[in-house]
């Protein structure tokens, strides 16, 4: 069994920073791409940032220059450093990872989501 557990969300004022973490655990053989998505009330879930196993990164235009995704392949963890936060960044943030388990079966896994609220 494989699990993704997120942490680091919360309430922050505009212009502030937060760091999200997502740790994968369980019967993992390898982890390919990892990423962060978000879903605001009444909107569709959207990709925020992704990082490949080779550490190539991709960002949504709305967060470029403000957010940084990184990963620790030893700890099986992906991070999202969010700076210069804006009210429009308010959403539930979900971690996603493409994981191959010890049975060599690959699939996408999702975390439970963590709330980020940017408000004064």
GROMACS .gro file of N, CA, C and O in nm:
model
  480
    1UNK      N    1   0.085  -0.119   0.000
    1UNK     CA    2   0.000   0.000   0.000
    1UNK      C    3   0.088   0.124   0.000
    1UNK      O    4   0.192   0.127   0.066
    2UNK      N    5   0.046   0.227  -0.075
    2UNK     CA    6   0.122   0.351  -0.085
    2UNK      C    7   0.035   0.465  -0.035
    2UNK      O    8  -0.085   0.471  -0.063
    3UNK      N    9   0.098   0.556   0.038
    3UNK     CA   10   0.027   0.673   0.090
    3UNK      C   11   0.106   0.799   0.061
    3UNK      O   12   0.229   0.799   0.062
    4UNK      N   13   0.033   0.910   0.039
    4UNK     CA   14   0.091   1.043   0.032
    4UNK      C   15   0.031   1.125   0.145
    4UNK      O   16  -0.091   1.135   0.156
    5UNK      N   17   0.117   1.183   0.227
    5UNK     CA   18   0.070   1.262   0.340
    5UNK      C   19   0.127   1.403   0.329
    5UNK      O   20   0.249   1.421   0.326
    6UNK      N   21   0.036   1.500   0.324
    6UNK     CA   22   0.075   1.640   0.308
    6UNK      C   23   0.076   1.711   0.443
    6UNK      O   24   0.005   1.672   0.536
    7UNK      N   25   0.154   1.818   0.448
    7UNK     CA   26   0.156   1.904   0.565
    7UNK      C   27   0.202   2.043   0.524
    7UNK      O   28   0.257   2.060   0.415
    8UNK      N   29   0.176   2.141   0.611
    8UNK     CA   30   0.229   2.274   0.589
    8UNK      C   31   0.130   2.380   0.549
    8UNK      O   32   0.167   2.497   0.534
    9UNK      N   33   0.005   2.346   0.529
    9UNK     CA   34  -0.093   2.447   0.494
    9UNK      C   35  -0.127   2.536   0.612
    9UNK      O   36  -0.080   2.515   0.724
   10UNK      N   37  -0.210   2.637   0.586
   10UNK     CA   38  -0.251   2.725   0.694
   10UNK      C   39  -0.299   2.858   0.643
   10UNK      O   40  -0.323   2.876   0.524
   11UNK      N   41  -0.311   2.951   0.738
   11UNK     CA   42  -0.355   3.087   0.708
   11UNK      C   43  -0.233   3.179   0.706
   11UNK      O   44  -0.151   3.177   0.799
   12UNK      N   45  -0.224   3.261   0.602
   12UNK     CA   46  -0.111   3.352   0.589
   12UNK      C   47  -0.162   3.483   0.530
   12UNK      O   48  -0.259   3.483   0.452
   13UNK      N   49  -0.095   3.592   0.565
   13UNK     CA   50  -0.133   3.721   0.509
   13UNK      C   51  -0.079   3.738   0.368
   13UNK      O   52   0.021   3.674   0.331
   14UNK      N   53  -0.143   3.820   0.287
   14UNK     CA   54  -0.089   3.848   0.154
   14UNK      C   55   0.056   3.894   0.161
   14UNK      O   56   0.092   3.973   0.249
   15UNK      N   57   0.138   3.841   0.070
   15UNK     CA   58   0.280   3.870   0.071
   15UNK      C   59   0.362   3.773   0.154
   15UNK      O   60   0.485   3.775   0.148
   16UNK      N   61   0.294   3.688   0.229
   16UNK     CA   62   0.363   3.593   0.315
   16UNK      C   63   0.407   3.468   0.241
   16UNK      O   64   0.392   3.457   0.119
   17UNK      N   65   0.463   3.375   0.319
   17UNK     CA   66   0.517   3.252   0.262
   17UNK      C   67   0.467   3.130   0.340
   17UNK      O   68   0.436   3.139   0.459
   18UNK      N   69   0.459   3.019   0.269
   18UNK     CA   70   0.430   2.889   0.328
   18UNK      C   71   0.512   2.784   0.255
   18UNK      O   72   0.543   2.802   0.136
   19UNK      N   73   0.541   2.676   0.324
   19UNK     CA   74   0.609   2.563   0.261
   19UNK      C   75   0.525   2.438   0.284
   19UNK      O   76   0.501   2.398   0.397
   20UNK      N   77   0.483   2.377   0.173
   20UNK     CA   78   0.409   2.252   0.179
   20UNK      C   79   0.505   2.134   0.162
   20UNK      O   80   0.601   2.143   0.085
   21UNK      N   81   0.474   2.026   0.231
   21UNK     CA   82   0.550   1.903   0.218
   21UNK      C   83   0.456   1.788   0.188
   21UNK      O   84   0.341   1.789   0.232
   22UNK      N   85   0.506   1.689   0.115
   22UNK     CA   86   0.427   1.570   0.085
   22UNK      C   87   0.521   1.450   0.087
   22UNK      O   88   0.612   1.443   0.005
   23UNK      N   89   0.498   1.360   0.181
   23UNK     CA   90   0.583   1.243   0.196
   23UNK      C   91   0.511   1.119   0.148
   23UNK      O   92   0.397   1.091   0.187
   24UNK      N   93   0.580   1.043   0.063
   24UNK     CA   94   0.527   0.916   0.015
   24UNK      C   95   0.583   0.803   0.100
   24UNK      O   96   0.702   0.804   0.135
   25UNK      N   97   0.499   0.706   0.131
   25UNK     CA   98   0.543   0.593   0.212
   25UNK      C   99   0.470   0.468   0.167
   25UNK      O  100   0.369   0.474   0.098
   26UNK      N  101   0.525   0.353   0.209
   26UNK     CA  102   0.461   0.227   0.175
   26UNK      C  103   0.548   0.142   0.085
   26UNK      O  104   0.670   0.154   0.084
   27UNK      N  105   0.483   0.059   0.007
   27UNK     CA  106   0.552  -0.040  -0.077
   27UNK      C  107   0.596   0.022  -0.209
   27UNK      O  108   0.545  -0.011  -0.316
   28UNK      N  109   0.695   0.110  -0.200
   28UNK     CA  110   0.739   0.188  -0.314
   28UNK      C  111   0.863   0.126  -0.377
   28UNK      O  112   0.960   0.099  -0.308
   29UNK      N  113   0.856   0.107  -0.509
   29UNK     CA  114   0.974   0.066  -0.585
   29UNK      C  115   1.045   0.189  -0.641
   29UNK      O  116   1.167   0.201  -0.629
   30UNK      N  117   0.967   0.277  -0.704
   30UNK     CA  118   1.026   0.401  -0.756
   30UNK      C  119   0.917   0.508  -0.768
   30UNK      O  120   0.798   0.477  -0.775
   31UNK      N  121   0.962   0.634  -0.768
   31UNK     CA  122   0.871   0.746  -0.784
   31UNK      C  123   0.912   0.824  -0.907
   31UNK      O  124   1.029   0.863  -0.919
   32UNK      N  125   0.821   0.845  -0.997
   32UNK     CA  126   0.850   0.920  -1.119
   32UNK      C  127   0.816   1.067  -1.095
   32UNK      O  128   0.868   1.129  -1.005
   33UNK      N  129   0.727   1.122  -1.174
   33UNK     CA  130   0.693   1.263  -1.157
   33UNK      C  131   0.614   1.285  -1.029
   33UNK      O  132   0.537   1.199  -0.985
   34UNK      N  133   0.636   1.400  -0.968
   34UNK     CA  134   0.559   1.444  -0.852
   34UNK      C  135   0.509   1.585  -0.879
   34UNK      O  136   0.571   1.659  -0.956
   35UNK      N  137   0.399   1.620  -0.816
   35UNK     CA  138   0.347   1.753  -0.843
   35UNK      C  139   0.249   1.801  -0.739
   35UNK      O  140   0.209   1.725  -0.650
   36UNK      N  141   0.214   1.928  -0.753
   36UNK     CA  142   0.113   1.990  -0.668
   36UNK      C  143   0.002   2.045  -0.755
   36UNK      O  144   0.029   2.111  -0.856
   37UNK      N  145  -0.120   2.019  -0.714
   37UNK     CA  146  -0.239   2.073  -0.777
   37UNK      C  147  -0.314   2.154  -0.672
   37UNK      O  148  -0.290   2.138  -0.553
   38UNK      N  149  -0.405   2.237  -0.718
   38UNK     CA  150  -0.490   2.309  -0.624
   38UNK      C  151  -0.631   2.322  -0.680
   38UNK      O  152  -0.652   2.321  -0.801
   39UNK      N  153  -0.724   2.336  -0.587
   39UNK     CA  154  -0.864   2.353  -0.626
   39UNK      C  155  -0.927   2.457  -0.535
   39UNK      O  156  -0.935   2.437  -0.413
   40UNK      N  157  -0.969   2.566  -0.596
   40UNK     CA  158  -1.039   2.671  -0.525
   40UNK      C  159  -1.189   2.646  -0.531
   40UNK      O  160  -1.236   2.575  -0.622
   41UNK      N  161  -1.265   2.702  -0.439
   41UNK     CA  162  -1.411   2.679  -0.439
   41UNK      C  163  -1.473   2.718  -0.572
   41UNK      O  164  -1.447   2.827  -0.625
   42UNK      N  165  -1.552   2.628  -0.628
   42UNK     CA  166  -1.621   2.655  -0.754
   42UNK      C  167  -1.535   2.646  -0.877
   42UNK      O  168  -1.582   2.677  -0.988
   43UNK      N  169  -1.409   2.604  -0.862
   43UNK     CA  170  -1.319   2.595  -0.977
   43UNK      C  171  -1.268   2.453  -0.993
   43UNK      O  172  -1.273   2.371  -0.902
   44UNK      N  173  -1.215   2.426  -1.112
   44UNK     CA  174  -1.158   2.295  -1.138
   44UNK      C  175  -1.019   2.284  -1.076
   44UNK      O  176  -0.950   2.385  -1.056
   45UNK      N  177  -0.980   2.161  -1.048
   45UNK     CA  178  -0.845   2.138  -0.999
   45UNK      C  179  -0.746   2.171  -1.110
   45UNK      O  180  -0.766   2.134  -1.226
   46UNK      N  181  -0.639   2.241  -1.074
   46UNK     CA  182  -0.540   2.283  -1.172
   46UNK      C  183  -0.400   2.246  -1.126
   46UNK      O  184  -0.372   2.243  -1.006
   47UNK      N  185  -0.312   2.224  -1.223
   47UNK     CA  186  -0.173   2.197  -1.192
   47UNK      C  187  -0.105   2.325  -1.148
   47UNK      O  188  -0.116   2.428  -1.214
   48UNK      N  189  -0.032   2.317  -1.037
   48UNK     CA  190   0.046   2.430  -0.987
   48UNK      C  191   0.191   2.415  -1.031
   48UNK      O  192   0.251   2.508  -1.086
   49UNK      N  193   0.249   2.299  -1.003
   49UNK     CA  194   0.389   2.275  -1.037
   49UNK      C  195   0.414   2.126  -1.039
   49UNK      O  196   0.347   2.050  -0.968
   50UNK      N  197   0.512   2.084  -1.120
   50UNK     CA  198   0.550   1.944  -1.124
   50UNK      C  199   0.700   1.932  -1.136
   50UNK      O  200   0.769   2.027  -1.179
   51UNK      N  201   0.751   1.815  -1.098
   51UNK     CA  202   0.894   1.789  -1.104
   51UNK      C  203   0.915   1.643  -1.142
   51UNK      O  204   0.851   1.553  -1.085
   52UNK      N  205   1.002   1.620  -1.239
   52UNK     CA  206   1.029   1.483  -1.284
   52UNK      C  207   1.132   1.417  -1.193
   52UNK      O  208   1.192   1.481  -1.107
   53UNK      N  209   1.154   1.289  -1.216
   53UNK     CA  210   1.257   1.218  -1.140
   53UNK      C  211   1.395   1.275  -1.167
   53UNK      O  212   1.484   1.267  -1.083
   54UNK      N  213   1.411   1.338  -1.284
   54UNK     CA  214   1.536   1.404  -1.318
   54UNK      C  215   1.542   1.548  -1.274
   54UNK      O  216   1.636   1.620  -1.308
   55UNK      N  217   1.437   1.590  -1.200
   55UNK     CA  218   1.428   1.723  -1.140
   55UNK      C  219   1.406   1.835  -1.241
   55UNK      O  220   1.437   1.950  -1.212
   56UNK      N  221   1.349   1.802  -1.356
   56UNK     CA  222   1.298   1.907  -1.445
   56UNK      C  223   1.167   1.956  -1.388
   56UNK      O  224   1.084   1.875  -1.342
   57UNK      N  225   1.147   2.087  -1.392
   57UNK     CA  226   1.029   2.145  -1.329
   57UNK      C  227   0.939   2.216  -1.430
   57UNK      O  228   0.985   2.258  -1.537
   58UNK      N  229   0.813   2.227  -1.392
   58UNK     CA  230   0.715   2.296  -1.474
   58UNK      C  231   0.621   2.370  -1.380
   58UNK      O  232   0.584   2.316  -1.275
   59UNK      N  233   0.584   2.494  -1.417
   59UNK     CA  234   0.500   2.576  -1.331
   59UNK      C  235   0.383   2.636  -1.408
   59UNK      O  236   0.395   2.668  -1.526
   60UNK      N  237   0.272   2.653  -1.339
   60UNK     CA  238   0.163   2.731  -1.395
   60UNK      C  239   0.208   2.876  -1.408
   60UNK      O  240   0.285   2.925  -1.325
   61UNK      N  241   0.162   2.944  -1.511
   61UNK     CA  242   0.203   3.083  -1.532
   61UNK      C  243   0.173   3.170  -1.411
   61UNK      O  244   0.248   3.262  -1.378
   62UNK      N  245   0.064   3.139  -1.343
   62UNK     CA  246   0.020   3.223  -1.231
   62UNK      C  247   0.112   3.217  -1.110
   62UNK      O  248   0.103   3.303  -1.022
   63UNK      N  249   0.200   3.117  -1.105
   63UNK     CA  250   0.287   3.104  -0.988
   63UNK      C  251   0.435   3.116  -1.022
   63UNK      O  252   0.520   3.114  -0.932
   64UNK      N  253   0.467   3.130  -1.148
   64UNK     CA  254   0.608   3.140  -1.189
   64UNK      C  255   0.674   3.259  -1.120
   64UNK      O  256   0.618   3.368  -1.114
   65UNK      N  257   0.793   3.234  -1.068
   65UNK     CA  258   0.867   3.339  -0.999
   65UNK      C  259   0.830   3.353  -0.853
   65UNK      O  260   0.899   3.424  -0.778
   66UNK      N  261   0.723   3.288  -0.810
   66UNK     CA  262   0.681   3.297  -0.670
   66UNK      C  263   0.689   3.163  -0.598
   66UNK      O  264   0.719   3.158  -0.479
   67UNK      N  265   0.661   3.053  -0.669
   67UNK     CA  266   0.661   2.920  -0.610
   67UNK      C  267   0.780   2.841  -0.661
   67UNK      O  268   0.822   2.857  -0.776
   68UNK      N  269   0.832   2.753  -0.576
   68UNK     CA  270   0.942   2.665  -0.615
   68UNK      C  271   0.912   2.523  -0.569
   68UNK      O  272   0.884   2.501  -0.450
   69UNK      N  273   0.916   2.430  -0.663
   69UNK     CA  274   0.897   2.290  -0.629
   69UNK      C  275   1.033   2.221  -0.622
   69UNK      O  276   1.123   2.252  -0.700
   70UNK      N  277   1.046   2.129  -0.528
   70UNK     CA  278   1.170   2.053  -0.514
   70UNK      C  279   1.135   1.916  -0.457
   70UNK      O  280   1.023   1.894  -0.410
   71UNK      N  281   1.231   1.825  -0.461
   71UNK     CA  282   1.207   1.691  -0.409
   71UNK      C  283   1.331   1.636  -0.343
   71UNK      O  284   1.443   1.672  -0.379
   72UNK      N  285   1.308   1.546  -0.248
   72UNK     CA  286   1.415   1.473  -0.181
   72UNK      C  287   1.391   1.326  -0.211
   72UNK      O  288   1.298   1.266  -0.157
   73UNK      N  289   1.473   1.271  -0.298
   73UNK     CA  290   1.451   1.133  -0.342
   73UNK      C  291   1.487   1.030  -0.236
   73UNK      O  292   1.446   0.915  -0.245
   74UNK      N  293   1.564   1.069  -0.137
   74UNK     CA  294   1.596   0.977  -0.027
   74UNK      C  295   1.476   0.968   0.068
   74UNK      O  296   1.440   0.860   0.114
   75UNK      N  297   1.415   1.083   0.096
   75UNK     CA  298   1.301   1.088   0.187
   75UNK      C  299   1.168   1.067   0.115
   75UNK      O  300   1.063   1.068   0.180
   76UNK      N  301   1.171   1.050  -0.018
   76UNK     CA  302   1.047   1.034  -0.096
   76UNK      C  303   0.949   1.148  -0.068
   76UNK      O  304   0.829   1.125  -0.048
   77UNK      N  305   1.001   1.269  -0.068
   77UNK     CA  306   0.922   1.386  -0.031
   77UNK      C  307   0.932   1.493  -0.139
   77UNK      O  308   1.039   1.514  -0.197
   78UNK      N  309   0.820   1.559  -0.164
   78UNK     CA  310   0.817   1.673  -0.254
   78UNK      C  311   0.773   1.795  -0.175
   78UNK      O  312   0.691   1.784  -0.083
   79UNK      N  313   0.832   1.909  -0.208
   79UNK     CA  314   0.805   2.033  -0.137
   79UNK      C  315   0.752   2.139  -0.234
   79UNK      O  316   0.782   2.136  -0.354
   80UNK      N  317   0.677   2.232  -0.180
   80UNK     CA  318   0.635   2.349  -0.256
   80UNK      C  319   0.658   2.472  -0.169
   80UNK      O  320   0.586   2.492  -0.070
   81UNK      N  321   0.758   2.549  -0.204
   81UNK     CA  322   0.784   2.675  -0.134
   81UNK      C  323   0.703   2.784  -0.204
   81UNK      O  324   0.720   2.807  -0.324
   82UNK      N  325   0.616   2.847  -0.128
   82UNK     CA  326   0.526   2.948  -0.183
   82UNK      C  327   0.559   3.083  -0.120
   82UNK      O  328   0.545   3.100   0.002
   83UNK      N  329   0.604   3.176  -0.202
   83UNK     CA  330   0.638   3.311  -0.156
   83UNK      C  331   0.545   3.412  -0.222
   83UNK      O  332   0.478   3.382  -0.322
   84UNK      N  333   0.543   3.532  -0.166
   84UNK     CA  334   0.461   3.641  -0.222
   84UNK      C  335   0.318   3.595  -0.247
   84UNK      O  336   0.261   3.618  -0.354
   85UNK      N  337   0.262   3.530  -0.149
   85UNK     CA  338   0.128   3.473  -0.166
   85UNK      C  339   0.022   3.580  -0.185
   85UNK      O  340   0.030   3.690  -0.128
   86UNK      N  341  -0.077   3.546  -0.268
   86UNK     CA  342  -0.186   3.636  -0.301
   86UNK      C  343  -0.318   3.573  -0.258
   86UNK      O  344  -0.328   3.450  -0.250
   87UNK      N  345  -0.421   3.653  -0.237
   87UNK     CA  346  -0.552   3.595  -0.202
   87UNK      C  347  -0.600   3.492  -0.304
   87UNK      O  348  -0.664   3.393  -0.267
   88UNK      N  349  -0.567   3.512  -0.430
   88UNK     CA  350  -0.610   3.417  -0.532
   88UNK      C  351  -0.536   3.283  -0.527
   88UNK      O  352  -0.571   3.191  -0.601
   89UNK      N  353  -0.436   3.271  -0.441
   89UNK     CA  354  -0.371   3.142  -0.419
   89UNK      C  355  -0.448   3.056  -0.319
   89UNK      O  356  -0.413   2.939  -0.297
   90UNK      N  357  -0.551   3.112  -0.259
   90UNK     CA  358  -0.632   3.037  -0.163
   90UNK      C  359  -0.698   2.918  -0.231
   90UNK      O  360  -0.767   2.934  -0.334
   91UNK      N  361  -0.675   2.800  -0.177
   91UNK     CA  362  -0.728   2.676  -0.235
   91UNK      C  363  -0.688   2.559  -0.145
   91UNK      O  364  -0.610   2.574  -0.052
   92UNK      N  365  -0.744   2.444  -0.178
   92UNK     CA  366  -0.693   2.319  -0.121
   92UNK      C  367  -0.583   2.270  -0.214
   92UNK      O  368  -0.605   2.260  -0.336
   93UNK      N  369  -0.468   2.243  -0.158
   93UNK     CA  370  -0.353   2.198  -0.237
   93UNK      C  371  -0.337   2.046  -0.220
   93UNK      O  372  -0.334   1.995  -0.108
   94UNK      N  373  -0.325   1.979  -0.334
   94UNK     CA  374  -0.313   1.834  -0.336
   94UNK      C  375  -0.179   1.792  -0.395
   94UNK      O  376  -0.136   1.844  -0.498
   95UNK      N  377  -0.118   1.697  -0.331
   95UNK     CA  378   0.004   1.635  -0.382
   95UNK      C  379  -0.034   1.520  -0.474
   95UNK      O  380  -0.132   1.447  -0.449
   96UNK      N  381   0.045   1.502  -0.579
   96UNK     CA  382   0.024   1.391  -0.672
   96UNK      C  383   0.159   1.329  -0.706
   96UNK      O  384   0.259   1.401  -0.719
   97UNK      N  385   0.161   1.198  -0.721
   97UNK     CA  386   0.286   1.131  -0.758
   97UNK      C  387   0.256   1.007  -0.841
   97UNK      O  388   0.158   0.936  -0.816
   98UNK      N  389   0.341   0.986  -0.939
   98UNK     CA  390   0.335   0.864  -1.020
   98UNK      C  391   0.432   0.766  -0.957
   98UNK      O  392   0.553   0.786  -0.959
   99UNK      N  393   0.377   0.659  -0.900
   99UNK     CA  394   0.458   0.567  -0.820
   99UNK      C  395   0.446   0.426  -0.872
   99UNK      O  396   0.335   0.380  -0.905
  100UNK      N  397   0.561   0.360  -0.880
  100UNK     CA  398   0.565   0.218  -0.912
  100UNK      C  399   0.583   0.141  -0.781
  100UNK      O  400   0.680   0.168  -0.707
  101UNK      N  401   0.493   0.050  -0.751
  101UNK     CA  402   0.504  -0.023  -0.625
  101UNK      C  403   0.595  -0.145  -0.642
  101UNK      O  404   0.650  -0.172  -0.750
  102UNK      N  405   0.612  -0.218  -0.535
  102UNK     CA  406   0.706  -0.331  -0.536
  102UNK      C  407   0.658  -0.445  -0.625
  102UNK      O  408   0.736  -0.534  -0.658
  103UNK      N  409   0.532  -0.441  -0.666
  103UNK     CA  410   0.480  -0.538  -0.762
  103UNK      C  411   0.499  -0.490  -0.905
  103UNK      O  412   0.448  -0.552  -0.999
  104UNK      N  413   0.566  -0.374  -0.920
  104UNK     CA  414   0.597  -0.314  -1.050
  104UNK      C  415   0.471  -0.264  -1.120
  104UNK      O  416   0.466  -0.259  -1.243
  105UNK      N  417   0.371  -0.226  -1.040
  105UNK     CA  418   0.250  -0.165  -1.094
  105UNK      C  419   0.259  -0.015  -1.073
  105UNK      O  420   0.285   0.032  -0.961
  106UNK      N  421   0.237   0.063  -1.180
  106UNK     CA  422   0.247   0.208  -1.173
  106UNK      C  423   0.109   0.273  -1.178
  106UNK      O  424   0.025   0.232  -1.258
  107UNK      N  425   0.091   0.371  -1.095
  107UNK     CA  426  -0.034   0.448  -1.098
  107UNK      C  427  -0.012   0.582  -1.030
  107UNK      O  428   0.090   0.602  -0.964
  108UNK      N  429  -0.109   0.670  -1.050
  108UNK     CA  430  -0.105   0.800  -0.984
  108UNK      C  431  -0.168   0.791  -0.845
  108UNK      O  432  -0.272   0.727  -0.829
  109UNK      N  433  -0.106   0.856  -0.751
  109UNK     CA  434  -0.158   0.864  -0.615
  109UNK      C  435  -0.182   1.010  -0.579
  109UNK      O  436  -0.110   1.099  -0.625
  110UNK      N  437  -0.282   1.031  -0.492
  110UNK     CA  438  -0.315   1.166  -0.445
  110UNK      C  439  -0.307   1.171  -0.293
  110UNK      O  440  -0.341   1.075  -0.224
  111UNK      N  441  -0.264   1.288  -0.246
  111UNK     CA  442  -0.272   1.313  -0.103
  111UNK      C  443  -0.412   1.357  -0.065
  111UNK      O  444  -0.499   1.373  -0.150
  112UNK      N  445  -0.431   1.378   0.064
  112UNK     CA  446  -0.565   1.411   0.116
  112UNK      C  447  -0.598   1.559   0.099
  112UNK      O  448  -0.715   1.598   0.113
  113UNK      N  449  -0.500   1.641   0.069
  113UNK     CA  450  -0.523   1.784   0.051
  113UNK      C  451  -0.492   1.863   0.177
  113UNK      O  452  -0.513   1.815   0.289
  114UNK      N  453  -0.441   1.983   0.157
  114UNK     CA  454  -0.414   2.073   0.270
  114UNK      C  455  -0.462   2.213   0.232
  114UNK      O  456  -0.438   2.260   0.120
  115UNK      N  457  -0.531   2.278   0.324
  115UNK     CA  458  -0.590   2.408   0.296
  115UNK      C  459  -0.486   2.518   0.308
  115UNK      O  460  -0.413   2.525   0.407
  116UNK      N  461  -0.482   2.603   0.207
  116UNK     CA  462  -0.401   2.725   0.211
  116UNK      C  463  -0.496   2.843   0.197
  116UNK      O  464  -0.571   2.851   0.099
  117UNK      N  465  -0.494   2.932   0.294
  117UNK     CA  466  -0.579   3.051   0.291
  117UNK      C  467  -0.491   3.175   0.303
  117UNK      O  468  -0.412   3.187   0.396
  118UNK      N  469  -0.506   3.263   0.204
  118UNK     CA  470  -0.429   3.388   0.203
  118UNK      C  471  -0.528   3.503   0.224
  118UNK      O  472  -0.609   3.533   0.138
  119UNK      N  473  -0.518   3.564   0.341
  119UNK     CA  474  -0.615   3.667   0.377
  119UNK      C  475  -0.557   3.756   0.486
  119UNK      O  476  -0.479   3.711   0.571
  120UNK      N  477  -0.595   3.883   0.481
  120UNK     CA  478  -0.555   3.977   0.586
  120UNK      C  479  -0.661   3.983   0.695
  120UNK      O  480  -0.644   4.054   0.794
   0.00000   0.00000   0.00000
